[in-house]
Amino acid sequence: MPPRIRSSNCPPQQLLLNYLDAPLPSSLLPVHRPAAVASSSTPSPCRPQQQSAAAPQRCFSTSQPREMTKPQREFRQFLKHAGKQLEKHVGNGPMYLSSVKSMGAADVPFPSNKMFRSEPVLSSRARQIIWEAVMLKGMPLKAVSAQYQVDVRRVAAVVRLMEIEKRMEKENAPMAIPYALAVEKMLPLSNLTGDEQPFEPINDVHVHSFTMQQLFVPVSESREFTRKDAAKAFGDHILPPDHKMRIPELVKMERDILNDVPQAQAEKDFLARTRESERQFAEKEKYVAAKRDARKSKVDTERFEFRIEKINSEAVGKKGRARGAVGWRYGVPFNDRQRGLYKIPTSVG
């Protein structure tokens, strides 16, 4: 706030001097004083002759701006020369920094992390091929997975998503097709053609923690020790690799070929086995769903459908915390954060 006027007979120029000489509040920015006024030494009757030594003076910084560091200069030079071609995406496929600077393989997006590789994704044409093979040709999911080297779970996901897309097309629902095509141009794609590398491994076997230990099992020389026997040595619940594979029917087909079965006949038997396997799996899921629905009684109202399920009171266990009980995660809280309770286990199971 400017100082109060001492006298009403002060000329305007003296009022200006009095305002400029007054200390500024800390919340206001300093204003440059004109040179003619700052150099004036004529005493004024409207301002005090002696100023307090504690009055702040309006100083201005005259230091030069900080110079750019070496990495900043190198980055600007890169943007002007080699990085100029990364300004806009040209053509199809990814444009990674490693391909521009020749700092590694073309599938390495980050030059500093050479262990990370950019894996290809299924193109729209590849997804259409998978959908036609399952929905139009009626091939089993396992057979499509083995033919195109795509995991059976990914095949099932592609079929579900393509069914949703087909339904949206019939309903004339808006879809982000231009966005999808633009993203495909910037990613490595796989069209599932014969001249490409396999898309992904389809028979990876899960390694159980029990099989990571070293065992010494005495076996007689006259006995044939198979993979099934090795799995049983680690535990009765451990399955052999042939049973843990996603497509165990491939093992049977390879064995048939080794036993001089014609390849065409072996492939035909493979299709029959995979189709029968999926039929049994569908019947099992249907039976489980029907059995689950049979335990529920449904009461349909105008707005809601109430589903009431009968439970077994003995299934909750002695303390009401059995894992097989209904609502065991939400019905009874854990004792981990309660006071006055023993946290030391009383038994080893």
mmCIF file of C-alpha atoms in Angstrom:
data_model
loop_
_atom_site.group_PDB
_atom_site.id
_atom_site.type_symbol
_atom_site.label_atom_id
_atom_site.label_comp_id
_atom_site.label_asym_id
_atom_site.label_seq_id
_atom_site.Cartn_x
_atom_site.Cartn_y
_atom_site.Cartn_z
ATOM 1 C CA MET A 1 0.000 0.000 0.000
ATOM 2 C CA PRO A 2 1.492 3.457 -0.920
ATOM 3 C CA PRO A 3 2.294 5.826 1.985
ATOM 4 C CA ARG A 4 -0.181 8.457 3.079
ATOM 5 C CA ILE A 5 0.167 12.005 1.775
ATOM 6 C CA ARG A 6 1.810 14.291 4.326
ATOM 7 C CA SER A 7 0.484 17.562 2.981
ATOM 8 C CA SER A 8 -2.076 18.577 0.457
ATOM 9 C CA ASN A 9 0.165 21.264 -1.066
ATOM 10 C CA CYS A 10 2.721 18.813 -2.498
ATOM 11 C CA PRO A 11 3.182 19.111 -6.255
ATOM 12 C CA PRO A 12 2.480 16.024 -8.404
ATOM 13 C CA GLN A 13 6.158 15.377 -9.144
ATOM 14 C CA GLN A 14 6.932 15.239 -5.442
ATOM 15 C CA LEU A 15 4.119 12.770 -4.919
ATOM 16 C CA LEU A 16 5.665 10.568 -7.587
ATOM 17 C CA LEU A 17 9.055 10.697 -5.857
ATOM 18 C CA ASN A 18 7.475 9.881 -2.520
ATOM 19 C CA TYR A 19 5.676 6.856 -3.990
ATOM 20 C CA LEU A 20 8.787 5.506 -5.739
ATOM 21 C CA ASP A 21 10.995 5.829 -2.645
ATOM 22 C CA ALA A 22 8.581 3.960 -0.388
ATOM 23 C CA PRO A 23 9.371 0.288 0.378
ATOM 24 C CA LEU A 24 7.321 -2.237 -1.531
ATOM 25 C CA PRO A 25 5.392 -5.065 0.105
ATOM 26 C CA SER A 26 6.931 -8.522 -0.230
ATOM 27 C CA SER A 27 3.975 -9.772 -2.284
ATOM 28 C CA LEU A 28 4.544 -7.249 -5.091
ATOM 29 C CA LEU A 29 7.136 -7.495 -7.826
ATOM 30 C CA PRO A 30 9.764 -4.738 -7.934
ATOM 31 C CA VAL A 31 9.184 -1.996 -10.474
ATOM 32 C CA HIS A 32 12.135 -0.382 -12.201
ATOM 33 C CA ARG A 33 12.617 3.218 -11.150
ATOM 34 C CA PRO A 34 13.233 5.731 -13.957
ATOM 35 C CA ALA A 35 16.792 6.931 -14.222
ATOM 36 C CA ALA A 36 15.853 10.635 -14.015
ATOM 37 C CA VAL A 37 13.964 10.141 -10.792
ATOM 38 C CA ALA A 38 16.543 7.777 -9.274
ATOM 39 C CA SER A 39 19.370 10.283 -9.842
ATOM 40 C CA SER A 40 17.492 13.166 -8.301
ATOM 41 C CA SER A 41 19.133 14.389 -5.088
ATOM 42 C CA THR A 42 16.950 17.441 -4.472
ATOM 43 C CA PRO A 43 15.368 17.253 -1.023
ATOM 44 C CA SER A 44 11.627 17.179 -0.997
ATOM 45 C CA PRO A 45 9.377 18.600 1.659
ATOM 46 C CA CYS A 46 6.932 15.747 1.223
ATOM 47 C CA ARG A 47 9.361 12.896 1.957
ATOM 48 C CA PRO A 48 11.569 12.244 4.945
ATOM 49 C CA GLN A 49 15.165 13.431 4.742
ATOM 50 C CA GLN A 50 16.566 10.236 6.338
ATOM 51 C CA GLN A 51 15.464 6.748 5.330
ATOM 52 C CA SER A 52 15.660 3.725 7.594
ATOM 53 C CA ALA A 53 18.619 1.443 6.964
ATOM 54 C CA ALA A 54 16.341 -1.580 7.203
ATOM 55 C CA ALA A 55 14.231 -0.495 4.240
ATOM 56 C CA PRO A 56 14.527 -3.065 1.441
ATOM 57 C CA GLN A 57 16.021 -1.887 -1.804
ATOM 58 C CA ARG A 58 14.713 -3.026 -5.151
ATOM 59 C CA CYS A 59 17.591 -4.989 -6.706
ATOM 60 C CA PHE A 60 17.397 -6.729 -10.052
ATOM 61 C CA SER A 61 19.270 -9.864 -11.117
ATOM 62 C CA THR A 62 21.718 -9.271 -13.941
ATOM 63 C CA SER A 63 23.130 -12.838 -14.112
ATOM 64 C CA GLN A 64 23.079 -14.642 -17.416
ATOM 65 C CA PRO A 65 20.643 -17.549 -17.932
ATOM 66 C CA ARG A 66 22.065 -20.950 -17.128
ATOM 67 C CA GLU A 67 23.737 -22.631 -20.058
ATOM 68 C CA MET A 68 22.497 -25.963 -21.363
ATOM 69 C CA THR A 69 24.207 -29.066 -20.126
ATOM 70 C CA LYS A 70 26.026 -31.447 -22.420
ATOM 71 C CA PRO A 71 23.180 -34.034 -22.537
ATOM 72 C CA GLN A 72 20.731 -31.260 -23.415
ATOM 73 C CA ARG A 73 22.920 -30.028 -26.251
ATOM 74 C CA GLU A 74 23.382 -33.562 -27.577
ATOM 75 C CA PHE A 75 19.632 -34.173 -27.414
ATOM 76 C CA ARG A 76 18.906 -31.035 -29.419
ATOM 77 C CA GLN A 77 21.479 -31.996 -31.987
ATOM 78 C CA PHE A 78 19.876 -35.450 -32.231
ATOM 79 C CA LEU A 79 16.445 -33.907 -32.828
ATOM 80 C CA LYS A 80 17.846 -31.777 -35.640
ATOM 81 C CA HIS A 81 19.620 -34.592 -37.466
ATOM 82 C CA ALA A 82 19.045 -38.290 -36.735
ATOM 83 C CA GLY A 83 15.828 -37.816 -34.765
ATOM 84 C CA LYS A 84 14.228 -35.821 -37.565
ATOM 85 C CA GLN A 85 12.946 -38.995 -39.191
ATOM 86 C CA LEU A 86 11.130 -39.971 -35.983
ATOM 87 C CA GLU A 87 8.956 -36.864 -36.112
ATOM 88 C CA LYS A 88 6.318 -38.598 -38.263
ATOM 89 C CA HIS A 89 5.563 -42.272 -38.738
ATOM 90 C CA VAL A 90 6.249 -43.463 -42.267
ATOM 91 C CA GLY A 91 5.227 -46.814 -43.723
ATOM 92 C CA ASN A 92 4.183 -49.890 -41.761
ATOM 93 C CA GLY A 93 5.902 -51.405 -38.777
ATOM 94 C CA PRO A 94 7.546 -49.909 -35.712
ATOM 95 C CA MET A 95 10.033 -47.047 -35.790
ATOM 96 C CA TYR A 96 12.196 -47.612 -32.745
ATOM 97 C CA LEU A 97 15.118 -45.519 -31.587
ATOM 98 C CA SER A 98 17.492 -48.470 -31.950
ATOM 99 C CA SER A 99 16.762 -48.757 -35.670
ATOM 100 C CA VAL A 100 17.512 -45.058 -36.226
ATOM 101 C CA LYS A 101 20.777 -44.868 -34.328
ATOM 102 C CA SER A 102 21.885 -48.428 -35.190
ATOM 103 C CA MET A 103 22.265 -49.174 -31.490
ATOM 104 C CA GLY A 104 21.036 -52.756 -31.649
ATOM 105 C CA ALA A 105 18.427 -55.033 -33.161
ATOM 106 C CA ALA A 106 15.366 -53.591 -34.813
ATOM 107 C CA ASP A 107 13.001 -55.152 -32.236
ATOM 108 C CA VAL A 108 14.598 -53.362 -29.252
ATOM 109 C CA PRO A 109 12.495 -50.277 -28.403
ATOM 110 C CA PHE A 110 14.822 -49.058 -25.635
ATOM 111 C CA PRO A 111 18.557 -49.051 -26.440
ATOM 112 C CA SER A 112 19.486 -49.015 -22.760
ATOM 113 C CA ASN A 113 17.440 -52.170 -22.102
ATOM 114 C CA LYS A 114 18.601 -54.642 -24.713
ATOM 115 C CA MET A 115 16.937 -57.574 -22.935
ATOM 116 C CA PHE A 116 13.453 -56.251 -23.719
ATOM 117 C CA ARG A 117 12.217 -57.293 -27.138
ATOM 118 C CA SER A 118 9.062 -56.120 -28.874
ATOM 119 C CA GLU A 119 6.927 -59.150 -29.622
ATOM 120 C CA PRO A 120 4.611 -59.150 -32.665
ATOM 121 C CA VAL A 121 0.839 -59.017 -32.296
ATOM 122 C CA LEU A 122 -1.870 -60.629 -34.377
ATOM 123 C CA SER A 123 -2.992 -58.488 -37.260
ATOM 124 C CA SER A 124 -6.637 -57.984 -38.195
ATOM 125 C CA ARG A 125 -6.183 -60.433 -41.066
ATOM 126 C CA ALA A 126 -4.743 -63.073 -38.699
ATOM 127 C CA ARG A 127 -7.670 -62.680 -36.312
ATOM 128 C CA GLN A 128 -10.060 -63.096 -39.232
ATOM 129 C CA ILE A 129 -8.277 -66.307 -40.261
ATOM 130 C CA ILE A 130 -8.617 -67.756 -36.765
ATOM 131 C CA TRP A 131 -12.297 -66.817 -36.567
ATOM 132 C CA GLU A 132 -13.076 -68.376 -39.945
ATOM 133 C CA ALA A 133 -11.245 -71.596 -39.025
ATOM 134 C CA VAL A 134 -13.262 -72.021 -35.816
ATOM 135 C CA MET A 135 -16.686 -70.605 -36.669
ATOM 136 C CA LEU A 136 -16.981 -71.339 -40.398
ATOM 137 C CA LYS A 137 -14.854 -74.456 -40.873
ATOM 138 C CA GLY A 138 -15.716 -75.939 -37.471
ATOM 139 C CA MET A 139 -12.147 -76.820 -36.502
ATOM 140 C CA PRO A 140 -11.412 -77.521 -32.812
ATOM 141 C CA LEU A 141 -9.560 -74.839 -30.859
ATOM 142 C CA LYS A 142 -6.623 -77.159 -30.222
ATOM 143 C CA ALA A 143 -6.298 -77.954 -33.909
ATOM 144 C CA VAL A 144 -6.282 -74.250 -34.829
ATOM 145 C CA SER A 145 -3.708 -73.615 -32.112
ATOM 146 C CA ALA A 146 -1.452 -76.373 -33.441
ATOM 147 C CA GLN A 147 -1.825 -75.290 -37.065
ATOM 148 C CA TYR A 148 -1.040 -71.594 -36.586
ATOM 149 C CA GLN A 149 1.239 -71.916 -33.513
ATOM 150 C CA VAL A 150 -0.975 -69.688 -31.382
ATOM 151 C CA ASP A 151 -1.767 -70.506 -27.767
ATOM 152 C CA VAL A 152 -5.170 -72.117 -27.345
ATOM 153 C CA ARG A 153 -6.175 -69.473 -24.784
ATOM 154 C CA ARG A 154 -5.387 -66.721 -27.269
ATOM 155 C CA VAL A 155 -7.371 -68.547 -29.940
ATOM 156 C CA ALA A 156 -10.413 -68.661 -27.643
ATOM 157 C CA ALA A 157 -10.009 -64.963 -26.792
ATOM 158 C CA VAL A 158 -9.754 -64.012 -30.488
ATOM 159 C CA VAL A 159 -12.938 -65.930 -31.292
ATOM 160 C CA ARG A 160 -14.850 -64.232 -28.469
ATOM 161 C CA LEU A 161 -13.688 -60.750 -29.461
ATOM 162 C CA MET A 162 -14.429 -61.364 -33.129
ATOM 163 C CA GLU A 163 -17.936 -62.501 -32.211
ATOM 164 C CA ILE A 164 -18.463 -59.236 -30.335
ATOM 165 C CA GLU A 165 -17.145 -57.284 -33.321
ATOM 166 C CA LYS A 166 -19.470 -59.117 -35.719
ATOM 167 C CA ARG A 167 -22.429 -58.440 -33.452
ATOM 168 C CA MET A 168 -21.565 -54.729 -33.231
ATOM 169 C CA GLU A 169 -21.375 -54.564 -37.026
ATOM 170 C CA LYS A 170 -24.883 -55.999 -37.295
ATOM 171 C CA GLU A 171 -26.161 -53.480 -34.739
ATOM 172 C CA ASN A 172 -24.417 -50.593 -36.581
ATOM 173 C CA ALA A 173 -22.617 -49.673 -33.368
ATOM 174 C CA PRO A 174 -19.747 -47.182 -33.656
ATOM 175 C CA MET A 175 -16.303 -48.806 -33.671
ATOM 176 C CA ALA A 176 -12.814 -47.338 -33.563
ATOM 177 C CA ILE A 177 -11.592 -48.976 -36.768
ATOM 178 C CA PRO A 178 -9.323 -46.045 -37.836
ATOM 179 C CA TYR A 179 -7.695 -46.041 -34.416
ATOM 180 C CA ALA A 180 -7.063 -49.802 -34.591
ATOM 181 C CA LEU A 181 -5.514 -49.505 -38.047
ATOM 182 C CA ALA A 182 -3.300 -46.627 -36.896
ATOM 183 C CA VAL A 183 -2.040 -48.675 -33.943
ATOM 184 C CA GLU A 184 -1.351 -51.671 -36.189
ATOM 185 C CA LYS A 185 0.900 -49.523 -38.362
ATOM 186 C CA MET A 186 3.139 -48.788 -35.374
ATOM 187 C CA LEU A 187 3.473 -52.373 -34.069
ATOM 188 C CA PRO A 188 5.177 -55.501 -35.399
ATOM 189 C CA LEU A 189 2.478 -57.729 -36.863
ATOM 190 C CA SER A 190 2.087 -61.399 -37.605
ATOM 191 C CA ASN A 191 -0.185 -62.453 -40.446
ATOM 192 C CA LEU A 192 0.130 -66.205 -39.704
ATOM 193 C CA THR A 193 1.670 -66.982 -43.069
ATOM 194 C CA GLY A 194 3.836 -69.995 -43.718
ATOM 195 C CA ASP A 195 7.054 -68.027 -44.231
ATOM 196 C CA GLU A 196 6.994 -66.456 -40.768
ATOM 197 C CA GLN A 197 8.452 -67.682 -37.519
ATOM 198 C CA PRO A 198 6.096 -69.452 -35.070
ATOM 199 C CA PHE A 199 3.998 -66.867 -33.314
ATOM 200 C CA GLU A 200 4.490 -68.235 -29.793
ATOM 201 C CA PRO A 201 5.162 -71.552 -28.005
ATOM 202 C CA ILE A 202 1.983 -73.542 -27.535
ATOM 203 C CA ASN A 203 3.104 -76.392 -25.257
ATOM 204 C CA ASP A 204 4.885 -74.723 -22.371
ATOM 205 C CA VAL A 205 4.774 -76.930 -19.290
ATOM 206 C CA HIS A 206 4.262 -75.392 -15.876
ATOM 207 C CA VAL A 207 7.151 -76.199 -13.526
ATOM 208 C CA HIS A 208 5.835 -77.195 -10.120
ATOM 209 C CA SER A 209 7.832 -76.124 -7.078
ATOM 210 C CA PHE A 210 7.978 -79.720 -5.854
ATOM 211 C CA THR A 211 9.953 -80.720 -8.953
ATOM 212 C CA MET A 212 12.726 -78.194 -8.286
ATOM 213 C CA GLN A 213 14.334 -80.398 -5.660
ATOM 214 C CA GLN A 214 16.855 -83.162 -6.322
ATOM 215 C CA LEU A 215 15.826 -86.712 -5.510
ATOM 216 C CA PHE A 216 17.693 -90.004 -5.484
ATOM 217 C CA VAL A 217 15.238 -92.826 -6.244
ATOM 218 C CA PRO A 218 16.605 -96.382 -6.367
ATOM 219 C CA VAL A 219 15.303 -98.196 -9.448
ATOM 220 C CA SER A 220 16.105 -101.706 -10.561
ATOM 221 C CA GLU A 221 17.838 -102.097 -13.902
ATOM 222 C CA SER A 222 15.102 -104.308 -15.294
ATOM 223 C CA ARG A 223 12.401 -101.717 -14.663
ATOM 224 C CA GLU A 224 11.413 -99.077 -17.203
ATOM 225 C CA PHE A 225 11.381 -95.700 -15.456
ATOM 226 C CA THR A 226 9.003 -93.385 -17.339
ATOM 227 C CA ARG A 227 8.068 -89.734 -16.926
ATOM 228 C CA LYS A 228 4.951 -90.826 -15.094
ATOM 229 C CA ASP A 229 7.087 -92.631 -12.534
ATOM 230 C CA ALA A 230 9.311 -89.577 -12.180
ATOM 231 C CA ALA A 231 6.298 -87.365 -11.498
ATOM 232 C CA LYS A 232 4.998 -89.799 -8.886
ATOM 233 C CA ALA A 233 8.392 -89.743 -7.164
ATOM 234 C CA PHE A 234 7.996 -86.015 -6.523
ATOM 235 C CA GLY A 235 4.434 -86.410 -5.237
ATOM 236 C CA ASP A 236 1.205 -88.240 -5.850
ATOM 237 C CA HIS A 237 -0.457 -85.045 -7.067
ATOM 238 C CA ILE A 238 2.268 -84.219 -9.608
ATOM 239 C CA LEU A 239 1.249 -84.892 -13.201
ATOM 240 C CA PRO A 240 3.679 -86.008 -15.921
ATOM 241 C CA PRO A 241 4.495 -83.507 -18.684
ATOM 242 C CA ASP A 242 2.286 -85.374 -21.145
ATOM 243 C CA HIS A 243 -0.768 -84.579 -19.027
ATOM 244 C CA LYS A 244 0.195 -80.982 -18.240
ATOM 245 C CA MET A 245 0.565 -79.917 -21.854
ATOM 246 C CA ARG A 246 -2.065 -77.698 -23.442
ATOM 247 C CA ILE A 247 -2.379 -80.050 -26.414
ATOM 248 C CA PRO A 248 -1.381 -83.541 -25.309
ATOM 249 C CA GLU A 249 -2.872 -84.939 -28.509
ATOM 250 C CA LEU A 250 0.195 -83.700 -30.371
ATOM 251 C CA VAL A 251 2.341 -86.216 -28.497
ATOM 252 C CA LYS A 252 0.069 -89.026 -29.581
ATOM 253 C CA MET A 253 0.216 -87.855 -33.199
ATOM 254 C CA GLU A 254 4.024 -87.762 -33.174
ATOM 255 C CA ARG A 255 4.131 -91.240 -31.690
ATOM 256 C CA ASP A 256 1.820 -92.505 -34.406
ATOM 257 C CA ILE A 257 4.086 -91.039 -37.067
ATOM 258 C CA LEU A 258 7.105 -92.712 -35.460
ATOM 259 C CA ASN A 259 5.213 -96.008 -35.561
ATOM 260 C CA ASP A 260 4.949 -95.795 -39.373
ATOM 261 C CA VAL A 261 1.419 -94.417 -39.421
ATOM 262 C CA PRO A 262 0.861 -92.248 -42.534
ATOM 263 C CA GLN A 263 0.997 -88.554 -41.752
ATOM 264 C CA ALA A 264 -2.403 -87.882 -43.313
ATOM 265 C CA GLN A 265 -3.997 -90.583 -41.160
ATOM 266 C CA ALA A 266 -2.162 -89.309 -38.060
ATOM 267 C CA GLU A 267 -3.445 -85.768 -38.667
ATOM 268 C CA LYS A 268 -6.970 -87.090 -39.186
ATOM 269 C CA ASP A 269 -6.792 -88.994 -35.902
ATOM 270 C CA PHE A 270 -5.425 -85.838 -34.223
ATOM 271 C CA LEU A 271 -8.467 -83.840 -35.343
ATOM 272 C CA ALA A 272 -10.785 -86.561 -34.076
ATOM 273 C CA ARG A 273 -9.059 -86.665 -30.688
ATOM 274 C CA THR A 274 -9.121 -82.887 -30.232
ATOM 275 C CA ARG A 275 -12.791 -82.729 -31.227
ATOM 276 C CA GLU A 276 -13.648 -85.477 -28.738
ATOM 277 C CA SER A 277 -11.601 -83.744 -26.047
ATOM 278 C CA GLU A 278 -13.477 -80.485 -26.515
ATOM 279 C CA ARG A 279 -16.818 -82.313 -26.517
ATOM 280 C CA GLN A 280 -16.006 -83.937 -23.190
ATOM 281 C CA PHE A 281 -14.837 -80.651 -21.763
ATOM 282 C CA ALA A 282 -18.065 -78.916 -22.856
ATOM 283 C CA GLU A 283 -20.191 -81.676 -21.338
ATOM 284 C CA LYS A 284 -18.258 -81.440 -18.088
ATOM 285 C CA GLU A 285 -18.731 -77.671 -17.899
ATOM 286 C CA LYS A 286 -22.420 -78.074 -18.695
ATOM 287 C CA TYR A 287 -22.821 -80.687 -15.974
ATOM 288 C CA VAL A 288 -21.046 -78.505 -13.396
ATOM 289 C CA ALA A 289 -23.197 -75.501 -14.313
ATOM 290 C CA ALA A 290 -26.407 -77.553 -14.110
ATOM 291 C CA LYS A 291 -25.371 -78.973 -10.752
ATOM 292 C CA ARG A 292 -24.601 -75.494 -9.462
ATOM 293 C CA ASP A 293 -27.938 -74.128 -10.657
ATOM 294 C CA ALA A 294 -29.800 -77.059 -9.109
ATOM 295 C CA ARG A 295 -28.688 -75.929 -5.654
ATOM 296 C CA LYS A 296 -30.263 -72.522 -6.213
ATOM 297 C CA SER A 297 -33.888 -71.542 -6.094
ATOM 298 C CA LYS A 298 -34.794 -68.529 -8.202
ATOM 299 C CA VAL A 299 -37.534 -66.039 -7.366
ATOM 300 C CA ASP A 300 -38.261 -63.811 -10.337
ATOM 301 C CA THR A 301 -39.897 -60.461 -9.684
ATOM 302 C CA GLU A 302 -40.646 -57.588 -12.001
ATOM 303 C CA ARG A 303 -37.334 -55.870 -11.346
ATOM 304 C CA PHE A 304 -34.987 -58.460 -9.850
ATOM 305 C CA GLU A 305 -34.281 -62.173 -9.795
ATOM 306 C CA PHE A 306 -33.361 -63.468 -6.358
ATOM 307 C CA ARG A 307 -31.162 -66.565 -6.279
ATOM 308 C CA ILE A 308 -31.206 -68.457 -3.003
ATOM 309 C CA GLU A 309 -28.675 -71.215 -2.439
ATOM 310 C CA LYS A 310 -28.753 -73.854 0.264
ATOM 311 C CA ILE A 311 -25.519 -74.324 2.147
ATOM 312 C CA ASN A 312 -24.159 -77.002 4.387
ATOM 313 C CA SER A 313 -23.561 -75.726 7.894
ATOM 314 C CA GLU A 314 -20.930 -78.384 8.499
ATOM 315 C CA ALA A 315 -18.857 -77.182 5.540
ATOM 316 C CA VAL A 316 -17.764 -74.036 7.374
ATOM 317 C CA GLY A 317 -15.578 -76.046 9.734
ATOM 318 C CA LYS A 318 -15.153 -75.909 13.477
ATOM 319 C CA LYS A 319 -14.299 -72.198 13.555
ATOM 320 C CA GLY A 320 -16.477 -71.099 10.646
ATOM 321 C CA ARG A 321 -13.497 -70.249 8.448
ATOM 322 C CA ALA A 322 -13.206 -73.199 6.085
ATOM 323 C CA ARG A 323 -12.068 -72.320 2.586
ATOM 324 C CA GLY A 324 -14.876 -74.336 1.007
ATOM 325 C CA ALA A 325 -17.592 -72.462 2.853
ATOM 326 C CA VAL A 326 -19.881 -69.957 1.178
ATOM 327 C CA GLY A 327 -18.589 -66.405 1.554
ATOM 328 C CA TRP A 328 -15.488 -67.427 3.502
ATOM 329 C CA ARG A 329 -13.608 -64.401 2.206
ATOM 330 C CA TYR A 330 -16.230 -61.836 3.144
ATOM 331 C CA GLY A 331 -18.428 -63.389 5.842
ATOM 332 C CA VAL A 332 -15.925 -63.652 8.704
ATOM 333 C CA PRO A 333 -12.910 -61.345 9.010
ATOM 334 C CA PHE A 334 -9.454 -62.664 9.682
ATOM 335 C CA ASN A 335 -7.806 -62.357 13.083
ATOM 336 C CA ASP A 336 -4.605 -60.862 11.720
ATOM 337 C CA ARG A 337 -5.245 -57.347 13.025
ATOM 338 C CA GLN A 338 -7.196 -58.120 16.181
ATOM 339 C CA ARG A 339 -5.642 -57.565 19.589
ATOM 340 C CA GLY A 340 -5.397 -60.022 22.424
ATOM 341 C CA LEU A 341 -5.277 -63.096 20.177
ATOM 342 C CA TYR A 342 -2.453 -65.593 19.839
ATOM 343 C CA LYS A 343 -0.799 -65.416 16.435
ATOM 344 C CA ILE A 344 1.499 -68.372 17.052
ATOM 345 C CA PRO A 345 0.349 -71.491 15.168
ATOM 346 C CA THR A 346 -0.758 -74.298 17.431
ATOM 347 C CA SER A 347 -0.419 -77.094 14.888
ATOM 348 C CA VAL A 348 1.556 -77.941 11.785
ATOM 349 C CA GLY A 349 -0.488 -79.363 8.939
#
